[in-house]
Each structure stands twice: as C-alpha cells, then as structure tokens.
PDB file of C-alpha atoms and ligand atoms in Angstrom:
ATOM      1  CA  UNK A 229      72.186 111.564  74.780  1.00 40.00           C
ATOM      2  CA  UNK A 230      75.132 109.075  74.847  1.00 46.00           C
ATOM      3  CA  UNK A 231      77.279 110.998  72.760  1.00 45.00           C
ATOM      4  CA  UNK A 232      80.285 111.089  75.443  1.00 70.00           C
ATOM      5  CA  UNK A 233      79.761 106.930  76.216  1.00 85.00           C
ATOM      6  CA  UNK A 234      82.881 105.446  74.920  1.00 91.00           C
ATOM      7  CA  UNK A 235      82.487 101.112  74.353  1.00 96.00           C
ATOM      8  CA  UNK A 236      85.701  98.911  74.391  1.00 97.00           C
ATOM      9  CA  UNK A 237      85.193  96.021  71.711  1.00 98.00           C
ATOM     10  CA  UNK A 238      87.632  92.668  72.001  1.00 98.00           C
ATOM     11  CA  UNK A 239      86.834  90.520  69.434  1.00 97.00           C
ATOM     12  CA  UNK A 240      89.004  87.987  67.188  1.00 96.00           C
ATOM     13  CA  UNK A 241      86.296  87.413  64.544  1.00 95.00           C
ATOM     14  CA  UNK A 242      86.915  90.450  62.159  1.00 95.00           C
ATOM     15  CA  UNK A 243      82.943  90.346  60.897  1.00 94.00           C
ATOM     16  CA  UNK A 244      81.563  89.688  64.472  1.00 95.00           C
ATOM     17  CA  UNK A 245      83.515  93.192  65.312  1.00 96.00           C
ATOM     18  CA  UNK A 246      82.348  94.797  62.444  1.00 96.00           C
ATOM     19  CA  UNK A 247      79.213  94.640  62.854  1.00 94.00           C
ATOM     20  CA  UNK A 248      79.258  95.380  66.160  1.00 96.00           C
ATOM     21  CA  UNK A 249      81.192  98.336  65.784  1.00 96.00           C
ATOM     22  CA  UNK A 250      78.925  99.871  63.341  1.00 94.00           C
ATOM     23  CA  UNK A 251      75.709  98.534  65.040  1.00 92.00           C
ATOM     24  CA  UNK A 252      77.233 100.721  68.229  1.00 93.00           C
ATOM     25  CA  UNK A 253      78.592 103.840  66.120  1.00 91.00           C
ATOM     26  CA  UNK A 254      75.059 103.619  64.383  1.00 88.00           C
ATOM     27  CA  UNK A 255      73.382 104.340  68.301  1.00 85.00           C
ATOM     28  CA  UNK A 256      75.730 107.202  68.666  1.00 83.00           C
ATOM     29  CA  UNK A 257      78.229 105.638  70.622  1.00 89.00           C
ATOM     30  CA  UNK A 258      82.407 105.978  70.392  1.00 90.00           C
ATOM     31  CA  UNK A 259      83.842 102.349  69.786  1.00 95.00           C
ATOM     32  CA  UNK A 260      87.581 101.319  69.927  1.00 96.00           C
ATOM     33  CA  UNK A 261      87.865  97.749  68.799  1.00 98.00           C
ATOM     34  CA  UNK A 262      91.212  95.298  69.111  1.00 98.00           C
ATOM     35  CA  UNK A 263      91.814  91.699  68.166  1.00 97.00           C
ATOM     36  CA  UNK A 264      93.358  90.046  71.235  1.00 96.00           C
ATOM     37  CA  UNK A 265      93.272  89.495  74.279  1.00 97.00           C
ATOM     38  CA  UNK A 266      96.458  91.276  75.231  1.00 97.00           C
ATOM     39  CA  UNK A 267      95.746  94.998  73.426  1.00 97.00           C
ATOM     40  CA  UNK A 268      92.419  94.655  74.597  1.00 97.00           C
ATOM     41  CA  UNK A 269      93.573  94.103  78.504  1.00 97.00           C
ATOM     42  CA  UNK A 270      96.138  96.648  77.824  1.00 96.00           C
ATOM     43  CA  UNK A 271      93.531  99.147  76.732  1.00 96.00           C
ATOM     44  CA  UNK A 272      90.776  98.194  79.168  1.00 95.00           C
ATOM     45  CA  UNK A 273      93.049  99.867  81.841  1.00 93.00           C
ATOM     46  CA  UNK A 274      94.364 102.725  80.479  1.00 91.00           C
ATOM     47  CA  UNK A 275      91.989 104.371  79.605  1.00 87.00           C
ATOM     48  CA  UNK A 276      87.933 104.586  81.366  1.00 88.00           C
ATOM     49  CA  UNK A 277      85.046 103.043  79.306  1.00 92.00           C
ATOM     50  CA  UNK A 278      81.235 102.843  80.070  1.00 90.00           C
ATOM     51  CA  UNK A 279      81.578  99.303  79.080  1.00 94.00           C
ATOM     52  CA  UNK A 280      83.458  96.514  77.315  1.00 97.00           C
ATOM     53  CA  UNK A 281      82.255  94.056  74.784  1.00 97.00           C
ATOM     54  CA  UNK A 282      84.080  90.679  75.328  1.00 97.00           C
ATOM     55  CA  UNK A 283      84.642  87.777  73.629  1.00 95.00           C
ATOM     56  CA  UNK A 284      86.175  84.253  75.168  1.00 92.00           C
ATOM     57  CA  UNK A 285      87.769  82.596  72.471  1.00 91.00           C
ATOM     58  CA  UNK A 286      90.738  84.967  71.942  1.00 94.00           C
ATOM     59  CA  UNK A 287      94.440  85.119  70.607  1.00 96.00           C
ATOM     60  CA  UNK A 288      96.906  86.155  73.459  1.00 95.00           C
ATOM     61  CA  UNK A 289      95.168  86.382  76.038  1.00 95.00           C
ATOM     62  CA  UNK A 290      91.155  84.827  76.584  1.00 94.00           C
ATOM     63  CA  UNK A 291      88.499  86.727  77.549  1.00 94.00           C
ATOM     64  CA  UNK A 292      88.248  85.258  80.895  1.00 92.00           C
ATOM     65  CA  UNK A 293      91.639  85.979  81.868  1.00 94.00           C
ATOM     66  CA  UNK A 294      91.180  89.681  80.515  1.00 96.00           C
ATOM     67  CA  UNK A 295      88.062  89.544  82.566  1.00 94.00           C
ATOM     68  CA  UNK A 296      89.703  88.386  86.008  1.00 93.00           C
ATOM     69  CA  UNK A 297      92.809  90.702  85.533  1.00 95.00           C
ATOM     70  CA  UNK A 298      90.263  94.052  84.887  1.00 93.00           C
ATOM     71  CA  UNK A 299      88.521  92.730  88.353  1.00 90.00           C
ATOM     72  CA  UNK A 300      91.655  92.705  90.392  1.00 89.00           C
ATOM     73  CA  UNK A 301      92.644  95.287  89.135  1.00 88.00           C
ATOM     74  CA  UNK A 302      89.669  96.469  90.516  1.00 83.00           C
ATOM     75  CA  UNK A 303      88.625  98.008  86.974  1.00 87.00           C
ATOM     76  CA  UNK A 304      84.673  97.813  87.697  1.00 85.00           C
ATOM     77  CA  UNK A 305      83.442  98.653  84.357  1.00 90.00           C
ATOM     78  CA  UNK A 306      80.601  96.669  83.146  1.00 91.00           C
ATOM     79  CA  UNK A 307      81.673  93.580  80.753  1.00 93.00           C
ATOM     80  CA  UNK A 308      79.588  92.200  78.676  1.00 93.00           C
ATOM     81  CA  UNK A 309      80.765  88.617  77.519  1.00 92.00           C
ATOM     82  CA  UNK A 310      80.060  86.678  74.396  1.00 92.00           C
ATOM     83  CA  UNK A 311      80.252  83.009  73.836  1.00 87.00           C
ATOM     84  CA  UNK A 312      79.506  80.563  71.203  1.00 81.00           C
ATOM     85  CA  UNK A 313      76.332  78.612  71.387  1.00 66.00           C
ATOM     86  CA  UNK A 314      76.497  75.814  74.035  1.00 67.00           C
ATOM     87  CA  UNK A 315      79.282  77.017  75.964  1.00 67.00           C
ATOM     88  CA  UNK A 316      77.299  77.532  78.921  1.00 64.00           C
ATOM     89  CA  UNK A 317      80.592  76.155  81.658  1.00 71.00           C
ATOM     90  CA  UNK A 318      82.306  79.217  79.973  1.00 70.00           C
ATOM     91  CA  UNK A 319      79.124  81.648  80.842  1.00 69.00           C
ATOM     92  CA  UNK A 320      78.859  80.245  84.073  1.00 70.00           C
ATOM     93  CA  UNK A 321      82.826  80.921  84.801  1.00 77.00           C
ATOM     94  CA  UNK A 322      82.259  83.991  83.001  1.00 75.00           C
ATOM     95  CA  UNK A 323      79.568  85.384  85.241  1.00 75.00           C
ATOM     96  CA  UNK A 324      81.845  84.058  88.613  1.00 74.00           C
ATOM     97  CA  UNK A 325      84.670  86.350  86.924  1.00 78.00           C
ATOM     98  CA  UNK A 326      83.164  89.647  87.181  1.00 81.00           C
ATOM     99  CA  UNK A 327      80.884  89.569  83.782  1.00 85.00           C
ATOM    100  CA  UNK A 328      77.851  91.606  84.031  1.00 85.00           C
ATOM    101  CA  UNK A 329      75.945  89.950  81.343  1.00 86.00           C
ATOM    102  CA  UNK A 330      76.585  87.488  78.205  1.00 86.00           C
ATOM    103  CA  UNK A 331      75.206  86.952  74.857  1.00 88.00           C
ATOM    104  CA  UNK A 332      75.698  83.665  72.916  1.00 86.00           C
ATOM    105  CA  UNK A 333      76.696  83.978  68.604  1.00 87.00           C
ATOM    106  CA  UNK A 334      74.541  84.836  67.055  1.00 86.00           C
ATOM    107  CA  UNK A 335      73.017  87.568  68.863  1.00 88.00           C
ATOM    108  CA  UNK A 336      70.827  90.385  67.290  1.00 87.00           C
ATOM    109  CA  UNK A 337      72.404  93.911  67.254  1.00 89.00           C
ATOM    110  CA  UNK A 338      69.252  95.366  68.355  1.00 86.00           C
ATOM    111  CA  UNK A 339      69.406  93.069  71.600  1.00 87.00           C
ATOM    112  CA  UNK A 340      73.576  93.474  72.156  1.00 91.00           C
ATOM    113  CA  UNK A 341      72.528  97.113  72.227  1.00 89.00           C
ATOM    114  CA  UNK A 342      69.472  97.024  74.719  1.00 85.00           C
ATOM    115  CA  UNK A 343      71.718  95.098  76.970  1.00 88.00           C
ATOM    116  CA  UNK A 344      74.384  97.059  76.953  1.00 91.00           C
ATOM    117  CA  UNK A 345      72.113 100.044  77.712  1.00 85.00           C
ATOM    118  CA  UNK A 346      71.007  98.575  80.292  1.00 81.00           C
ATOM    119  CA  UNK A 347      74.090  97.649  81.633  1.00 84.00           C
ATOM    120  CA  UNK A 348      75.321 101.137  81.586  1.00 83.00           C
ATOM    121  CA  UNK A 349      72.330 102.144  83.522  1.00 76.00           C
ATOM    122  CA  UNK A 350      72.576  99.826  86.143  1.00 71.00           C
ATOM    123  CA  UNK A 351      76.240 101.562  86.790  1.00 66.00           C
ATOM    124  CA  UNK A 352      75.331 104.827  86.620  1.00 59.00           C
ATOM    125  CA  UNK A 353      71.896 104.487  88.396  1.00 53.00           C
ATOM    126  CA  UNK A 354      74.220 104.922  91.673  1.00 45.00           C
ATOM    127  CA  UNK A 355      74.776 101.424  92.556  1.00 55.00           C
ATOM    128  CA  UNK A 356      78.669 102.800  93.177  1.00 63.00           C
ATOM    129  CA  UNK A 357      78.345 104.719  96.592  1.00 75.00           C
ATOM    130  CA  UNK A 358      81.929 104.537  97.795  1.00 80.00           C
ATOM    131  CA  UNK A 359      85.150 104.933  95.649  1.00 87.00           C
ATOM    132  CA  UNK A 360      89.102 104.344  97.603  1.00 88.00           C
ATOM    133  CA  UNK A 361      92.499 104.782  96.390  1.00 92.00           C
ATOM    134  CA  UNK A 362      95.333 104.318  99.030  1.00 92.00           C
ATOM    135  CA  UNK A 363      94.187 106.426 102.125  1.00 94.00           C
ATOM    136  CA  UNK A 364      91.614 108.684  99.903  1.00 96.00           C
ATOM    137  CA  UNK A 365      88.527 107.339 100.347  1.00 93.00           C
ATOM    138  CA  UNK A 366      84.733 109.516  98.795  1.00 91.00           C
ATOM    139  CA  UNK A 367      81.751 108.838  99.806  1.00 87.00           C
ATOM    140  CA  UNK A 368      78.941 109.440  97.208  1.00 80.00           C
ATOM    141  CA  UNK A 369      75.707 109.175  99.321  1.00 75.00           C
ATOM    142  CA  UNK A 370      76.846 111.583 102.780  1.00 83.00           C
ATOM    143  CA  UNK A 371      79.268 113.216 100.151  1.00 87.00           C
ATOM    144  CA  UNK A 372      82.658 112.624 102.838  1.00 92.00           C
ATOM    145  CA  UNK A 373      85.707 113.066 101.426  1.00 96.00           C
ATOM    146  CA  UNK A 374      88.951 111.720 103.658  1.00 96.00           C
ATOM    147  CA  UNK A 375      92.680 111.815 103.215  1.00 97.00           C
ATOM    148  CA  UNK A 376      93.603 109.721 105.748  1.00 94.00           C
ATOM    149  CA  UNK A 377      91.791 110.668 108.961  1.00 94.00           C
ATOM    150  CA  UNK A 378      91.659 114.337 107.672  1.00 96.00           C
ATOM    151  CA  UNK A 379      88.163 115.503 106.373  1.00 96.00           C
ATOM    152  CA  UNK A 380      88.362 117.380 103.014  1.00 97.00           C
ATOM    153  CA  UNK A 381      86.284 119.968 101.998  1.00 96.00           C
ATOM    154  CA  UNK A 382      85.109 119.913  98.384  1.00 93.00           C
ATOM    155  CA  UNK A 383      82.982 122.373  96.399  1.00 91.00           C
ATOM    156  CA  UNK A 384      80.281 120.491  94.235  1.00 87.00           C
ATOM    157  CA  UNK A 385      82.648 121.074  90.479  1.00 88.00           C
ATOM    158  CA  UNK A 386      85.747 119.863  92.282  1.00 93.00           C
ATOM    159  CA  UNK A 387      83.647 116.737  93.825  1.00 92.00           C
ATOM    160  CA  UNK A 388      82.510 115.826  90.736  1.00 89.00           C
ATOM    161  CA  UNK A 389      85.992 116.270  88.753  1.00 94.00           C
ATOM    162  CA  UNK A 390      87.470 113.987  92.299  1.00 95.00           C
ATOM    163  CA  UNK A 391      84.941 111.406  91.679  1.00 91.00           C
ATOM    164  CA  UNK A 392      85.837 110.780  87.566  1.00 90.00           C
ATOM    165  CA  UNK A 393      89.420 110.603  88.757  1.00 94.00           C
ATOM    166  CA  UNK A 394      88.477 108.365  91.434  1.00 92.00           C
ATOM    167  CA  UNK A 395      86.220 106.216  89.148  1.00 86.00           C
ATOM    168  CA  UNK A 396      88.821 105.890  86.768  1.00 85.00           C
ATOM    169  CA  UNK A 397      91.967 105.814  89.715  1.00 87.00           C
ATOM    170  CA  UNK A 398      95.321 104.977  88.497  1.00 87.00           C
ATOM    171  CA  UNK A 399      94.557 105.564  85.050  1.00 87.00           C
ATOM    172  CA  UNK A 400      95.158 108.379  83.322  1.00 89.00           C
ATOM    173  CA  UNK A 401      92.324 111.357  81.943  1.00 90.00           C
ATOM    174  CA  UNK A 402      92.977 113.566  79.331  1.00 87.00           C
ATOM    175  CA  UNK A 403      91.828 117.084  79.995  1.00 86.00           C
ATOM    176  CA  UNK A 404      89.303 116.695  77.259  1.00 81.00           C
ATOM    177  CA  UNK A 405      87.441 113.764  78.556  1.00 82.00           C
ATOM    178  CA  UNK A 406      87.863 115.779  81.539  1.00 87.00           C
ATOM    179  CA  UNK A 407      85.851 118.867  80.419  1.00 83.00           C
ATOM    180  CA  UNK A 408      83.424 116.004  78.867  1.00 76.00           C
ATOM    181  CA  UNK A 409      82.167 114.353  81.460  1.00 78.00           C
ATOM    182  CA  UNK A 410      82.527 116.935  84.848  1.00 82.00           C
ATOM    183  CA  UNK A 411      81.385 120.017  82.658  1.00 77.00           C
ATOM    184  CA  UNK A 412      79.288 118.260  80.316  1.00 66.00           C
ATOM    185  CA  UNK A 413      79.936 120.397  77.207  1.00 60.00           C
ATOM    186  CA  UNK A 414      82.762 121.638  74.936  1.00 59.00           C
ATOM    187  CA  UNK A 415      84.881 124.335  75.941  1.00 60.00           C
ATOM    188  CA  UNK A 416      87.328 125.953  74.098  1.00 64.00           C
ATOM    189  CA  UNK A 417      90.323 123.480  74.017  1.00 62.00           C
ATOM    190  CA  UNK A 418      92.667 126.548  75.295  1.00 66.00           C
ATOM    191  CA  UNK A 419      90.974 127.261  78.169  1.00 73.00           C
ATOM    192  CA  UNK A 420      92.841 126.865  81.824  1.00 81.00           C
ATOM    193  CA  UNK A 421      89.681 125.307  83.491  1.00 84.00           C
ATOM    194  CA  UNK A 422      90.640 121.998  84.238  1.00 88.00           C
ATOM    195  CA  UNK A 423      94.052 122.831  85.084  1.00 90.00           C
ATOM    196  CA  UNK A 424      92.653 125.224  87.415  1.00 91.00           C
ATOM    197  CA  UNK A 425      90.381 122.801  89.139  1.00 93.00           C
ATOM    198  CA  UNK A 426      93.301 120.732  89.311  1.00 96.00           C
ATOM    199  CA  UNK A 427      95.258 122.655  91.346  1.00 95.00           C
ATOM    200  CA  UNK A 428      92.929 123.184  93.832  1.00 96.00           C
ATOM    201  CA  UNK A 429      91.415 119.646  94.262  1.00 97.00           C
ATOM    202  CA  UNK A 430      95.674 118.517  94.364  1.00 97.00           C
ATOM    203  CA  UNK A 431      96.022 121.487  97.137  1.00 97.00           C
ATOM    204  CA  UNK A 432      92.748 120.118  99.261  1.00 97.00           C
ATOM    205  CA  UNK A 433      93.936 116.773  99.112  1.00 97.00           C
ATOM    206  CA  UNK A 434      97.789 116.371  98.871  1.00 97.00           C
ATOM    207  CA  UNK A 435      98.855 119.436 100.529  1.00 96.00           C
ATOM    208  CA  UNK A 436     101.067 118.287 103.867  1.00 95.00           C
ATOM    209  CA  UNK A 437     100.981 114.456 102.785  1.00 95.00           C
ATOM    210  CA  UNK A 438     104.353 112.442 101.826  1.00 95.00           C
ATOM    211  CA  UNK A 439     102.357 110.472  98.515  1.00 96.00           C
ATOM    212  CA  UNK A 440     100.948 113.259  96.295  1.00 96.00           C
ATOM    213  CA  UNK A 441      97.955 111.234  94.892  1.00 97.00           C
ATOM    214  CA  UNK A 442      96.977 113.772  92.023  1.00 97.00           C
ATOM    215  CA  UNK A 443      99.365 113.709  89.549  1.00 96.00           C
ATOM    216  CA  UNK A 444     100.302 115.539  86.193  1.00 94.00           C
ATOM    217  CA  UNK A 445     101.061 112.986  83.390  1.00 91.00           C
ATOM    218  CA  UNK A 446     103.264 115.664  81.287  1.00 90.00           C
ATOM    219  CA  UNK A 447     101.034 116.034  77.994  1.00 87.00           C
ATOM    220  CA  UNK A 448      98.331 113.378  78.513  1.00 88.00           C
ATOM    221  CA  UNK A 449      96.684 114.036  81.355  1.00 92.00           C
ATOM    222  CA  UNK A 450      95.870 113.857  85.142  1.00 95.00           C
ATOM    223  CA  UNK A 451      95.885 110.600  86.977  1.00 95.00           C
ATOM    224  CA  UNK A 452      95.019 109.646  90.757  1.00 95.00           C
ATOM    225  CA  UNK A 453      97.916 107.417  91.493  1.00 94.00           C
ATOM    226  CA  UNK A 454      96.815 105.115  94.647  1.00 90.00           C
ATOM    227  CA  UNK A 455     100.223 104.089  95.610  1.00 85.00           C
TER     228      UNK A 455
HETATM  229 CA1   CA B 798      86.681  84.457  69.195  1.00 63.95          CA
END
C-alpha cells in the first residue's frame, strides 16, 4: 500500500540507523539514510519525502538546526525527532521547532513504525488545504487555482500533477516520481505523458507572465520555482 512512501533517515549512530532502515524497508517502505546533519539538510530539500526520521545529537549540523532550516524553508514534511533518554528541554525545543512527534533511545521498531504511520496520515488526511509559491496560490478544498489575480482553469490530472509540484515547490521531481504519485502506476519509462501534461499545466499558468514558474531542470526533472 505504501510502496511509493519514500522516509529520510539522519542518524549518527551507525546501529541506531541500521536498524531503522531495515525495520522501515521490512514495512515496505523506500529509506535513504545519511550521517550528518549537513547531507541530511541538504537532502531533506531536494528532494520530497513522506517523512524524516531525526536525530539531535549530530555531526555538522544538529537535528534542531536541520529541523528549523526545513521549517523556514517552509519544507512541511512531517519530522519525527529522536532523543536520548532524559533530554526532555531538547523534546520540548524540538516540538517548538516544527517536530511532529519524538521518540526517546531506545524505542521499539514496532512503535517508531506506528508513529510514523500515523504521522503520514495525519498529512495526507487533508490537513494541507492551501499550497503558495510566489503569486501561484491552489486551493485544495474549493479547488481555485490563481496566478496572480488571474483564475486558472485546471482539468482534474493536471490539478493533481500542479498540486505534487506545489507540495514539493522549489524542489525538483523527476518524471518518474512524477508518473508515481499523480498516475499512481508504472508506465512505460518512454512514454511522453508527463512531458505532455507539462506543457499544458506551464501554458495555463505561465503563459503572458514575466517569471515562468514551471520549469524544465534539463535531465532531472520539473521544478516549480517560486521566485
Ligand atoms: Ca546522535
């Protein structure tokens, strides 16, 4: 059911992220895991996850700051933080970062992975009802799409492909997690689809404006750039 629910892992303690990387594989899940706080900041926002596993105590860069940088970067992916027993100032300044949830070491696998579940549902269960990036703002519950002051009309594929980007603005999608998530199964890699789509949704909404939002990243992927 969660085949397509990719987890970011940051965690110094090589047997901590072990085991939570194979506790997470084991439930079907896609895990990338890094070391520090640095790669793991650096991959939090390039690419879109479903939700990030984070420790505090970390080389580089601590989980806290990763935290507060993700949050003004307005990254709103769910983070779940962990902490060692009795640091309960650091879950408090966790939680008044942006952290959806923490678990104190040890934890049991079986609990990490209810949480996160529930985490996950708590973000999709449509708690999100309005997404902006520069002047293009969608709104999820009348369905209202605006560049600007002009009203865009959107067919239901190309809202749904819109809202991904727009979930994931200023980071970049690659076609495949493209076809993933707004088509929901596997296509032939070849096909034109997306790039099709593309080109519409970029003539709906750029069309006669200075700042082409929807942009081409030359063999990656397709990116709403905000500014
Ligand atoms: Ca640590």
């Amino acid at each position: 059911m969660h085949q397509h629910m990719k987890l970011l892992v940051v965690e110094d303690e090589k047997k901590i992220a072990n085991l939570i990387n194979n506790g997470l594989r084991e439930q079907g899940y896609t895990v990338d895991v890094f070391h520090d706080g640095v790669e793991g900041l650096k991959q939090a926002t390039s690419q879109p996850y479903d939700a990030i596993v984070l420790d505090i105590m970390l080389p580089g860069l601590d989980g806290l700051s990763v935290l507060r940088s993700l949050r003004e970067k307005k990254i709103a992916t769910p983070v779940m933080i962990l902490t060692a027993r009795g640091e309960v100032n650091e879950r408090v300044d966790g939680l008044n970062a942006g952290a959806d949830d923490y678990m104190s070491k040890p934890f049991s696998m079986d609990e990490l992975v209810a949480r996160l579940r529930a985490l996950m549902r708590r973000v999709t269960g449509e708690s999100i009802s309005f997404y902006k990036a520069g002047d293009l703002s969608m709104n999820l519950v009348s369905r209202e799409v605006l560049r600007g002051t002009r009203k865009v009309t959107l067919t239901p594929r190309e809202f749904r492909l819109l809202e991904y980007l727009m979930r994931a603005a200023d980071q970049v999608l690659t076609r495949t997690q493209i076809i993933e998530r707004v088509w929901e199964y596997h296509f032939d890699p070849g096909t034109n689809l997306v790039d099709v789509y593309i080109q519409r949704l970029r003539r709906k909404i750029d069309d006669g404006e200075t700042h082409k939002m929807l942009q081409t990243i030359r063999g990656v992927g397709y990116s709403i750039v905000s500014k």
